[in-house]
Short mmCIF file of C-alpha atoms in Angstrom, two decimals:
data_model
loop_
_atom_site.label_atom_id
_atom_site.label_comp_id
_atom_site.label_asym_id
_atom_site.label_seq_id
_atom_site.Cartn_x
_atom_site.Cartn_y
_atom_site.Cartn_z
CA UNK A 1 0.00 0.00 0.00
CA UNK A 2 2.83 2.39 0.86
CA UNK A 3 4.43 1.68 -2.53
CA UNK A 4 1.18 2.59 -4.30
CA UNK A 5 0.93 5.83 -2.34
CA UNK A 6 4.52 6.69 -3.24
CA UNK A 7 3.93 5.90 -6.90
CA UNK A 8 0.80 8.06 -6.77
CA UNK A 9 2.94 10.94 -5.50
CA UNK A 10 5.41 10.22 -8.29
CA UNK A 11 2.72 10.32 -10.97
CA UNK A 12 1.33 13.54 -9.50
CA UNK A 13 4.80 15.10 -9.73
CA UNK A 14 5.93 13.70 -13.09
CA UNK A 15 2.68 14.39 -14.95
CA UNK A 16 2.64 18.14 -14.38
CA UNK A 17 2.84 20.04 -17.71
CA UNK A 18 6.27 21.51 -16.91
CA UNK A 19 7.81 18.15 -16.00
CA UNK A 20 6.27 16.43 -19.04
CA UNK A 21 7.75 19.16 -21.26
CA UNK A 22 11.25 18.84 -19.78
CA UNK A 23 11.06 15.05 -19.83
CA UNK A 24 10.25 15.32 -23.54
CA UNK A 25 13.14 17.75 -24.10
CA UNK A 26 15.46 15.44 -22.18
CA UNK A 27 14.68 12.29 -24.15
CA UNK A 28 14.74 14.27 -27.42
CA UNK A 29 18.20 15.68 -26.63
CA UNK A 30 19.30 12.26 -25.40
CA UNK A 31 18.25 10.64 -28.66
CA UNK A 32 20.06 13.36 -30.58
CA UNK A 33 23.34 12.95 -28.71
CA UNK A 34 22.99 9.19 -28.95
CA UNK A 35 22.69 9.50 -32.72
CA UNK A 36 25.61 11.90 -33.16
CA UNK A 37 28.90 10.08 -32.45
CA UNK A 38 31.48 11.96 -30.42
CA UNK A 39 29.22 13.94 -28.08
CA UNK A 40 27.65 11.47 -25.66
CA UNK A 41 25.34 11.95 -22.67
CA UNK A 42 28.13 12.72 -20.19
CA UNK A 43 29.45 15.71 -22.13
CA UNK A 44 25.93 16.89 -22.98
CA UNK A 45 24.69 16.75 -19.38
CA UNK A 46 27.87 18.50 -18.22
CA UNK A 47 27.30 21.34 -20.69
CA UNK A 48 23.59 21.62 -19.84
CA UNK A 49 24.10 21.80 -16.07
CA UNK A 50 24.15 25.63 -16.01
CA UNK A 51 20.72 25.79 -17.67
CA UNK A 52 19.15 23.49 -15.09
CA UNK A 53 20.02 25.87 -12.23
CA UNK A 54 17.04 28.04 -13.13
CA UNK A 55 14.67 25.05 -12.93
CA UNK A 56 13.05 23.37 -9.94
CA UNK A 57 15.24 20.47 -8.69
CA UNK A 58 12.80 17.73 -9.71
CA UNK A 59 12.32 19.25 -13.18
CA UNK A 60 16.08 19.60 -13.70
CA UNK A 61 16.80 16.00 -12.68
CA UNK A 62 13.93 14.61 -14.79
CA UNK A 63 15.41 16.36 -17.82
CA UNK A 64 18.97 15.18 -17.11
CA UNK A 65 17.78 11.61 -16.54
CA UNK A 66 15.91 11.73 -19.86
CA UNK A 67 19.10 12.72 -21.66
CA UNK A 68 20.91 9.73 -20.18
CA UNK A 69 18.52 6.92 -20.97
CA UNK A 70 17.43 8.63 -24.20
CA UNK A 71 21.01 8.37 -25.45
CA UNK A 72 20.85 4.59 -25.07
CA UNK A 73 17.91 4.57 -27.51
CA UNK A 74 19.48 6.97 -30.01
CA UNK A 75 22.79 5.14 -30.18
CA UNK A 76 21.13 2.07 -31.66
CA UNK A 77 19.63 3.92 -34.65
CA UNK A 78 22.86 4.82 -36.41
CA UNK A 79 24.54 1.63 -35.20
CA UNK A 80 21.93 -0.33 -37.18
CA UNK A 81 21.57 1.94 -40.21
CA UNK A 82 25.14 3.07 -40.92
CA UNK A 83 27.31 0.92 -38.63
CA UNK A 84 28.22 4.02 -36.62
CA UNK A 85 27.40 3.55 -32.91
CA UNK A 86 26.47 6.84 -31.28
CA UNK A 87 27.02 5.35 -27.81
CA UNK A 88 29.70 2.88 -26.68
CA UNK A 89 26.99 0.55 -25.39
CA UNK A 90 25.53 0.42 -28.92
CA UNK A 91 28.74 -0.91 -30.48
CA UNK A 92 27.65 -4.51 -30.02
CA UNK A 93 24.22 -3.73 -31.54
CA UNK A 94 25.95 -2.76 -34.77
CA UNK A 95 27.39 -6.27 -35.22
CA UNK A 96 24.10 -7.88 -36.27
CA UNK A 97 21.97 -4.76 -36.67
CA UNK A 98 24.00 -3.41 -39.58
CA UNK A 99 24.03 -6.80 -41.26
CA UNK A 100 20.23 -6.89 -41.03
CA UNK A 101 20.08 -3.41 -42.59
CA UNK A 102 22.27 -4.55 -45.48
CA UNK A 103 19.88 -7.44 -46.01
CA UNK A 104 16.90 -5.07 -46.25
CA UNK A 105 15.69 -5.79 -42.71
CA UNK A 106 16.56 -2.44 -41.13
CA UNK A 107 12.94 -1.90 -40.10
CA UNK A 108 12.80 -5.20 -38.23
CA UNK A 109 16.12 -4.47 -36.50
CA UNK A 110 15.00 -0.98 -35.43
CA UNK A 111 11.67 -2.33 -34.20
CA UNK A 112 13.41 -5.07 -32.20
CA UNK A 113 15.73 -2.50 -30.63
CA UNK A 114 12.87 -0.11 -29.80
CA UNK A 115 10.56 -2.76 -28.36
CA UNK A 116 13.36 -4.42 -26.40
CA UNK A 117 14.48 -1.07 -25.02
CA UNK A 118 10.94 -0.09 -24.04
CA UNK A 119 10.29 -3.39 -22.26
CA UNK A 120 13.66 -3.34 -20.50
CA UNK A 121 13.29 0.28 -19.42
CA UNK A 122 9.80 -0.34 -18.08
CA UNK A 123 10.77 -3.45 -16.11
CA UNK A 124 14.02 -1.94 -14.80
CA UNK A 125 12.11 1.10 -13.56
CA UNK A 126 9.77 -1.27 -11.72
CA UNK A 127 12.84 -2.88 -10.10
CA UNK A 128 13.99 0.60 -9.11
CA UNK A 129 10.61 1.38 -7.53
CA UNK A 130 10.58 -1.93 -5.62
CA UNK A 131 14.21 -1.95 -4.46
CA UNK A 132 14.70 1.71 -3.63
CA UNK A 133 12.61 1.86 -0.41
CA UNK A 134 14.20 -1.14 1.36
CA UNK A 135 17.70 -0.03 0.35
CA UNK A 136 16.93 3.44 1.65
CA UNK A 137 15.75 1.98 4.98
CA UNK A 138 18.99 0.02 5.29
CA UNK A 139 21.09 3.04 4.37
CA UNK A 140 19.41 5.16 7.04
CA UNK A 141 20.97 2.84 9.63
CA UNK A 142 24.49 3.52 8.35
CA UNK A 143 26.88 5.46 10.55
CA UNK A 144 29.87 7.55 9.41
CA UNK A 145 32.17 4.49 9.38
CA UNK A 146 29.76 2.52 7.14
CA UNK A 147 29.36 5.44 4.75
CA UNK A 148 33.11 5.88 4.46
CA UNK A 149 33.55 2.18 3.70
CA UNK A 150 30.69 2.22 1.18
CA UNK A 151 32.21 5.15 -0.71
CA UNK A 152 35.61 3.48 -0.59
CA UNK A 153 34.03 0.39 -2.15
CA UNK A 154 32.36 2.52 -4.84
CA UNK A 155 35.67 4.10 -5.83
CA UNK A 156 37.45 0.74 -5.96
CA UNK A 157 34.66 -0.74 -8.09
CA UNK A 158 34.90 2.19 -10.49
CA UNK A 159 38.62 1.48 -10.80
CA UNK A 160 38.05 -2.24 -11.40
CA UNK A 161 35.55 -1.59 -14.20
CA UNK A 162 37.41 1.31 -15.80
CA UNK A 163 38.98 0.88 -19.23
CA UNK A 164 42.75 0.57 -19.47
CA UNK A 165 45.37 0.34 -16.76
CA UNK A 166 44.32 -0.24 -13.16
CA UNK A 167 47.24 1.89 -11.97
CA UNK A 168 46.13 4.80 -14.17
CA UNK A 169 42.55 4.45 -12.95
CA UNK A 170 43.76 4.55 -9.33
CA UNK A 171 45.81 7.65 -10.15
CA UNK A 172 42.70 9.30 -11.60
CA UNK A 173 40.74 8.56 -8.42
CA UNK A 174 43.52 10.05 -6.27
CA UNK A 175 43.68 13.14 -8.51
CA UNK A 176 39.91 13.53 -8.20
CA UNK A 177 40.10 13.23 -4.41
CA UNK A 178 42.83 15.90 -4.28
CA UNK A 179 40.83 18.28 -6.48
CA UNK A 180 37.82 17.73 -4.22
CA UNK A 181 39.87 18.88 -1.21
CA UNK A 182 40.52 22.33 -2.71
CA UNK A 183 38.67 25.03 -0.76
CA UNK A 184 38.02 25.82 2.89
CA UNK A 185 38.32 23.17 5.59
CA UNK A 186 34.81 22.60 6.95
CA UNK A 187 36.04 22.08 10.53
CA UNK A 188 38.81 24.68 10.87
CA UNK A 189 37.87 27.26 8.22
CA UNK A 190 41.44 27.18 6.88
CA UNK A 191 41.94 27.58 3.09
CA UNK A 192 43.49 24.48 1.46
CA UNK A 193 45.27 24.21 -1.91
CA UNK A 194 43.80 27.54 -3.09
CA UNK A 195 47.21 28.83 -4.33
CA UNK A 196 46.19 32.34 -3.32
CA UNK A 197 43.08 32.48 -5.51
CA UNK A 198 40.16 33.66 -3.40
CA UNK A 199 37.81 32.29 -6.11
CA UNK A 200 38.82 28.79 -4.94
CA UNK A 201 37.77 29.41 -1.33
CA UNK A 202 34.51 27.55 -1.95
CA UNK A 203 36.25 24.81 -3.90
CA UNK A 204 36.63 24.16 -7.60
CA UNK A 205 33.43 24.74 -9.55
CA UNK A 206 31.93 21.30 -10.21
CA UNK A 207 30.38 22.40 -13.51
CA UNK A 208 33.74 23.77 -14.71
CA UNK A 209 35.40 20.41 -14.02
CA UNK A 210 32.63 18.44 -15.70
CA UNK A 211 32.38 20.63 -18.80
CA UNK A 212 36.14 20.84 -19.18
CA UNK A 213 37.13 17.22 -18.61
CA UNK A 214 34.24 15.77 -20.60
CA UNK A 215 32.81 18.46 -22.89
CA UNK A 216 35.83 20.49 -24.05
CA UNK A 217 38.21 17.52 -24.03
CA UNK A 218 35.73 15.53 -26.15
CA UNK A 219 35.52 18.39 -28.67
CA UNK A 220 39.32 18.55 -28.96
CA UNK A 221 39.52 14.79 -29.44
CA UNK A 222 36.84 14.83 -32.12
CA UNK A 223 38.51 17.68 -33.99
CA UNK A 224 41.70 15.67 -34.06
CA UNK A 225 39.88 12.67 -35.57
CA UNK A 226 37.42 14.62 -37.75
CA UNK A 227 36.66 12.84 -41.00
CA UNK A 228 33.93 12.88 -43.59
CA UNK A 229 31.10 10.51 -42.85
CA UNK A 230 29.70 8.62 -45.79
CA UNK A 231 26.04 8.17 -44.90
CA UNK A 232 23.87 6.38 -47.42
CA UNK A 233 20.69 4.90 -46.05
CA UNK A 234 18.00 3.26 -48.09
CA UNK A 235 14.34 3.83 -47.33
CA UNK A 236 13.42 2.07 -44.09
CA UNK A 237 10.21 0.07 -44.18
CA UNK A 238 8.52 -2.83 -42.33
CA UNK A 239 8.83 -1.24 -38.90
CA UNK A 240 6.28 -3.69 -37.51
CA UNK A 241 8.03 -6.96 -36.55
CA UNK A 242 6.46 -10.23 -37.63
CA UNK A 243 5.05 -12.77 -35.18
CA UNK A 244 8.07 -14.97 -35.89
CA UNK A 245 10.44 -12.12 -35.01
CA UNK A 246 8.55 -11.46 -31.78
CA UNK A 247 8.95 -15.10 -30.80
CA UNK A 248 12.68 -14.94 -31.56
CA UNK A 249 13.30 -11.83 -29.47
CA UNK A 250 11.06 -12.64 -26.47
CA UNK A 251 13.67 -14.75 -24.68
CA UNK A 252 16.69 -12.54 -25.48
CA UNK A 253 14.78 -9.42 -24.37
CA UNK A 254 13.79 -11.04 -21.05
CA UNK A 255 17.31 -12.34 -20.36
CA UNK A 256 18.93 -9.05 -21.44
CA UNK A 257 16.57 -7.12 -19.17
CA UNK A 258 17.42 -9.26 -16.15
CA UNK A 259 21.16 -9.16 -16.84
CA UNK A 260 21.17 -5.41 -17.46
CA UNK A 261 19.11 -4.73 -14.33
CA UNK A 262 21.68 -6.61 -12.23
CA UNK A 263 24.84 -5.20 -13.83
CA UNK A 264 23.52 -1.65 -14.08
CA UNK A 265 24.12 -0.97 -10.39
CA UNK A 266 27.85 -1.71 -10.74
CA UNK A 267 30.13 1.34 -10.70
CA UNK A 268 32.06 2.20 -13.85
CA UNK A 269 29.52 1.75 -16.64
CA UNK A 270 27.59 -1.41 -15.87
CA UNK A 271 25.18 -0.81 -18.76
CA UNK A 272 28.04 -1.08 -21.25
CA UNK A 273 29.27 -4.29 -19.66
CA UNK A 274 25.68 -5.59 -19.68
CA UNK A 275 25.30 -5.07 -23.43
CA UNK A 276 28.39 -7.13 -24.26
CA UNK A 277 27.56 -9.78 -21.65
CA UNK A 278 24.01 -10.18 -23.01
CA UNK A 279 25.27 -10.62 -26.58
CA UNK A 280 27.85 -13.18 -25.49
CA UNK A 281 25.27 -15.10 -23.47
CA UNK A 282 22.78 -15.26 -26.35
CA UNK A 283 25.45 -16.48 -28.74
CA UNK A 284 26.53 -19.22 -26.35
CA UNK A 285 23.05 -20.56 -25.60
CA UNK A 286 21.82 -20.31 -29.19
CA UNK A 287 21.31 -23.55 -31.14
CA UNK A 288 22.60 -21.74 -34.23
CA UNK A 289 25.46 -19.54 -33.01
CA UNK A 290 26.81 -19.28 -36.55
CA UNK A 291 23.97 -16.84 -37.34
CA UNK A 292 25.40 -14.24 -34.97
CA UNK A 293 27.42 -11.62 -36.78
CA UNK A 294 25.45 -12.27 -39.97
CA UNK A 295 22.16 -10.60 -39.09
CA UNK A 296 20.63 -12.43 -36.10
CA UNK A 297 17.77 -10.39 -34.66
CA UNK A 298 18.53 -11.85 -31.21
CA UNK A 299 21.92 -10.10 -31.42
CA UNK A 300 20.08 -6.78 -31.63
CA UNK A 301 17.32 -7.35 -29.07
CA UNK A 302 19.48 -8.75 -26.23
CA UNK A 303 22.19 -6.02 -25.95
CA UNK A 304 19.68 -3.20 -26.49
CA UNK A 305 17.49 -4.55 -23.70
CA UNK A 306 20.52 -5.01 -21.43
CA UNK A 307 22.00 -1.53 -21.90
CA UNK A 308 18.65 0.21 -21.40
CA UNK A 309 17.84 -1.83 -18.28
CA UNK A 310 21.32 -1.07 -16.95
CA UNK A 311 20.88 2.64 -17.61
CA UNK A 312 17.71 2.68 -15.49
CA UNK A 313 18.99 0.61 -12.56
CA UNK A 314 22.18 2.69 -12.36
CA UNK A 315 19.94 5.22 -10.58
CA UNK A 316 19.48 2.83 -7.63
CA UNK A 317 22.77 3.52 -5.78
CA UNK A 318 22.57 7.22 -6.69
CA UNK A 319 19.07 7.74 -5.32
CA UNK A 320 19.27 5.44 -2.29
CA UNK A 321 22.89 5.75 -1.14
CA UNK A 322 24.16 8.91 -2.78
CA UNK A 323 26.85 6.84 -4.54
CA UNK A 324 27.29 7.43 -8.31
CA UNK A 325 27.71 4.27 -10.39
CA UNK A 326 29.07 6.10 -13.45
CA UNK A 327 30.08 9.62 -14.58
CA UNK A 328 26.50 10.56 -15.52
CA UNK A 329 25.29 9.66 -12.03
CA UNK A 330 28.16 11.74 -10.62
CA UNK A 331 26.86 14.67 -12.65
CA UNK A 332 23.35 14.01 -11.35
CA UNK A 333 24.67 14.12 -7.77
CA UNK A 334 26.50 17.33 -8.62
CA UNK A 335 23.24 18.80 -9.92
CA UNK A 336 21.52 17.83 -6.66
CA UNK A 337 24.25 19.46 -4.57
CA UNK A 338 24.09 22.65 -6.66
CA UNK A 339 20.32 22.71 -6.12
CA UNK A 340 20.89 22.50 -2.34
CA UNK A 341 19.89 18.84 -1.93
CA UNK A 342 22.13 16.51 0.06
CA UNK A 343 22.48 13.19 -1.80
CA UNK A 344 21.84 10.00 0.15
CA UNK A 345 19.02 8.03 1.77
CA UNK A 346 17.49 11.18 3.27
CA UNK A 347 16.36 12.25 -0.21
CA UNK A 348 13.53 9.67 -0.10
CA UNK A 349 12.21 11.07 3.18
CA UNK A 350 13.09 14.77 2.83
CA UNK A 351 12.29 15.13 -0.89
CA UNK A 352 9.73 12.38 -1.68
CA UNK A 353 8.27 14.28 -4.64
CA UNK A 354 11.72 14.47 -6.23
CA UNK A 355 12.60 10.85 -5.42
CA UNK A 356 9.40 9.32 -6.76
CA UNK A 357 8.92 11.92 -9.47
CA UNK A 358 12.22 10.87 -11.09
CA UNK A 359 11.30 7.19 -10.91
CA UNK A 360 7.84 7.64 -12.46
CA UNK A 361 9.20 10.02 -15.12
CA UNK A 362 11.24 7.11 -16.49
CA UNK A 363 8.04 5.29 -17.48
CA UNK A 364 6.86 8.44 -19.22
CA UNK A 365 10.25 8.92 -20.86
CA UNK A 366 10.37 5.36 -22.18
CA UNK A 367 6.92 5.78 -23.72
CA UNK A 368 7.95 9.07 -25.34
CA UNK A 369 11.07 7.43 -26.75
CA UNK A 370 9.11 4.71 -28.52
CA UNK A 371 6.81 7.35 -30.01
CA UNK A 372 9.76 9.55 -31.03
CA UNK A 373 12.37 7.12 -32.25
CA UNK A 374 10.83 5.31 -35.19
CA UNK A 375 9.11 8.26 -36.96
CA UNK A 376 12.22 10.47 -36.72
CA UNK A 377 14.73 7.98 -38.14
CA UNK A 378 15.11 9.97 -41.36
CA UNK A 379 15.85 13.19 -39.46
CA UNK A 380 18.50 11.56 -37.26
CA UNK A 381 20.34 10.15 -40.26
CA UNK A 382 20.33 13.54 -42.03
CA UNK A 383 21.93 15.11 -38.97
CA UNK A 384 24.90 12.77 -39.38
CA UNK A 385 25.77 14.63 -42.58
CA UNK A 386 26.39 17.90 -40.68
CA UNK A 387 30.19 18.42 -40.49
CA UNK A 388 31.61 18.54 -37.00
CA UNK A 389 33.49 21.78 -37.70
CA UNK A 390 30.08 23.47 -37.95
CA UNK A 391 28.78 21.92 -34.72
CA UNK A 392 31.70 22.53 -32.36
CA UNK A 393 31.77 26.39 -32.34
CA UNK A 394 28.11 26.43 -31.33
CA UNK A 395 28.78 23.86 -28.59
CA UNK A 396 31.73 25.89 -27.26
CA UNK A 397 29.78 29.16 -27.24
CA UNK A 398 26.82 27.50 -25.56
CA UNK A 399 29.08 26.00 -22.87
CA UNK A 400 30.90 29.30 -22.19
CA UNK A 401 27.64 31.24 -21.83
CA UNK A 402 26.23 28.60 -19.49
CA UNK A 403 29.34 28.50 -17.29
CA UNK A 404 29.56 32.29 -17.00
CA UNK A 405 25.87 32.57 -16.16
CA UNK A 406 26.28 30.53 -12.94
CA UNK A 407 28.40 33.00 -10.95
CA UNK A 408 29.06 35.76 -13.55
CA UNK A 409 32.72 35.07 -12.87
CA UNK A 410 35.34 35.02 -15.63
CA UNK A 411 37.54 32.80 -13.43
CA UNK A 412 35.18 29.89 -14.16
CA UNK A 413 35.88 30.25 -17.89
CA UNK A 414 39.62 29.96 -17.26
CA UNK A 415 38.93 26.91 -15.09
CA UNK A 416 36.96 25.28 -17.92
CA UNK A 417 39.84 25.91 -20.33
CA UNK A 418 42.38 24.42 -17.89
CA UNK A 419 40.29 21.32 -17.23
CA UNK A 420 39.55 20.97 -20.93
CA UNK A 421 43.28 20.82 -21.67
CA UNK A 422 43.78 18.47 -18.71
CA UNK A 423 41.02 16.18 -20.02
CA UNK A 424 42.58 16.14 -23.49
CA UNK A 425 46.01 15.28 -22.05
CA UNK A 426 44.44 12.48 -20.01
CA UNK A 427 42.82 11.06 -23.15
CA UNK A 428 46.15 11.18 -25.00
CA UNK A 429 47.81 9.41 -22.06
CA UNK A 430 45.05 6.76 -22.16
CA UNK A 431 43.80 7.75 -18.71
CA UNK A 432 40.03 7.43 -18.38
CA UNK A 433 38.57 10.62 -16.83
CA UNK A 434 35.49 8.91 -15.33
CA UNK A 435 37.25 7.78 -12.10
CA UNK A 436 38.56 11.35 -11.70
CA UNK A 437 35.03 12.77 -11.70
CA UNK A 438 33.81 10.09 -9.28
CA UNK A 439 36.71 10.88 -6.95
CA UNK A 440 36.01 14.60 -7.22
CA UNK A 441 32.33 14.16 -6.32
CA UNK A 442 32.84 11.61 -3.56
CA UNK A 443 36.02 13.18 -2.16
CA UNK A 444 34.43 15.82 0.11
CA UNK A 445 31.84 13.33 1.40
CA UNK A 446 34.50 10.65 1.91
CA UNK A 447 36.60 13.11 3.94
CA UNK A 448 33.62 14.31 5.97
CA UNK A 449 32.56 10.77 6.97
CA UNK A 450 36.17 9.79 7.71
CA UNK A 451 36.67 12.73 10.05
CA UNK A 452 33.24 12.33 11.62
CA UNK A 453 33.92 8.65 12.34
CA UNK A 454 37.32 9.51 13.83
CA UNK A 455 35.79 12.23 16.04
CA UNK A 456 33.08 9.85 17.32
CA UNK A 457 35.66 7.13 18.03
CA UNK A 458 38.03 9.68 19.63
CA UNK A 459 40.74 9.07 17.06
CA UNK A 460 40.58 5.27 17.07
CA UNK A 461 41.08 4.08 13.43
CA UNK A 462 39.91 0.57 14.29
CA UNK A 463 36.32 1.84 14.22
CA UNK A 464 36.25 0.95 10.50
CA UNK A 465 37.15 -2.68 11.28
CA UNK A 466 35.24 -3.30 14.51
CA UNK A 467 31.85 -2.44 13.00
CA UNK A 468 30.72 -5.55 11.05
CA UNK A 469 29.15 -3.84 8.03
CA UNK A 470 32.05 -1.42 7.62
CA UNK A 471 34.52 -4.32 7.83
CA UNK A 472 32.54 -6.31 5.24
CA UNK A 473 32.52 -3.40 2.77
CA UNK A 474 36.24 -2.73 3.17
CA UNK A 475 37.00 -6.45 2.81
CA UNK A 476 34.99 -6.63 -0.43
CA UNK A 477 36.78 -3.54 -1.78
CA UNK A 478 40.24 -4.92 -1.02
CA UNK A 479 39.23 -8.32 -2.41
CA UNK A 480 38.03 -6.76 -5.68
CA UNK A 481 41.25 -4.80 -6.05
CA UNK A 482 43.40 -7.90 -5.43
CA UNK A 483 41.39 -9.98 -7.90
CA UNK A 484 41.65 -7.46 -10.76
CA UNK A 485 45.41 -7.18 -10.18
CA UNK A 486 45.93 -10.93 -10.57
CA UNK A 487 47.83 -11.60 -13.85
CA UNK A 488 45.23 -13.95 -15.38
CA UNK A 489 42.32 -11.68 -14.49
CA UNK A 490 44.17 -8.58 -15.72
CA UNK A 491 44.88 -10.29 -19.05
CA UNK A 492 41.27 -11.40 -19.49
CA UNK A 493 40.04 -7.92 -18.50
CA UNK A 494 42.28 -6.31 -21.13
CA UNK A 495 40.90 -8.67 -23.80
CA UNK A 496 37.31 -7.81 -22.90
CA UNK A 497 37.90 -4.07 -23.19
CA UNK A 498 39.76 -4.50 -26.50
CA UNK A 499 36.72 -6.38 -27.83
CA UNK A 500 34.40 -3.56 -26.65
CA UNK A 501 36.44 -0.98 -28.50
#
């Protein structure tokens, strides 16, 4: 009964005209950035953060969430039609989807992707609604030691699932933690690492870091690799799948949804891992595995269902624990902090309209995506013909105006430029910036809970090991780190990420 009352509150919040409008704008923008390779939801959300400051918190977060899961839909369109994945999680969809398009079955492939995504998003949102309240109740019993250990586990998991070198990922986390310490000490009021700049007294601007490391760095990388795109798409027809196709995709969609829902909560991009895992699983259990790679509709339905389910369930740790599972969730937490909302389990009790409004808006967003995606296929493909050198000046100007509008401070523009160059250097050094952003967001909270736990225990560091739950979380974190550093596991991990790329 309580769940129904909460969902009623969510529907009341999400179905207001303003929230419906911004949910629509979010999924539309998400589809657009999913279609256009080289932008991505992380950079887009980072650049749109300044605009959301003028909105109500629930409206802003509904829009940002729509961009995220909308990008999962949009990425499949060009992956199928022109073998050009707009999102990394759509790369595996292109394997069989593009082959189906070449065989004149593009409509069936797009329909399978859309229906699978809609089903997975709907079911995963139901999981979120069912699991969020009990997890929130558990989290409310956490003390400072448990929260410190939980955040420590989240950072280690993000390192374990990051692309590339484990050592580089650890270095990125440490750099993020150090950047998060810049500002004024909350207990003593002493400036730290400000280098004499009074503009840094309140810490480094989160939006400047996000836009620079993801937005500006991504633009620089794309300019370096700019090339003409040869886009030739035949007329797409037969968007209604046959009964035989529905029977073929029913099992893969169900299995992909379950797998994506489970892996989506993992830090470091669980939805991407879910897409590749779902494809591999379907190929292994198929009676005709030789069909995969040659236009098997199951190879489209399973990964699309998995990555969309994973995108939805990645909100679970963010909403219930205040722990981001990927860079987009870190940006969402940043948006909450900017709006004056403290992330964590108290959100469900202090801001129930926001908590349940976001959850219910996902059902609305998934419905809007099905209505939007198929009719606008022609428009999305035409957009691929727009040269990037025309797009990037508009993106830069838009970002600069948004950043300056936050504090009307030119220092923030210099900060964006510095972090943009830093992000580009990190990309060239093959250092993934995602762990840096997670460290930057979690750093101040990690420090606060560490110091609070030490104050309560009167300086006794064993408090993290004498409390059972804290000890369990730290043990799991250390165990995960040891496992991924084992030679055989490290070799297998490298092979998996090479296959994804």
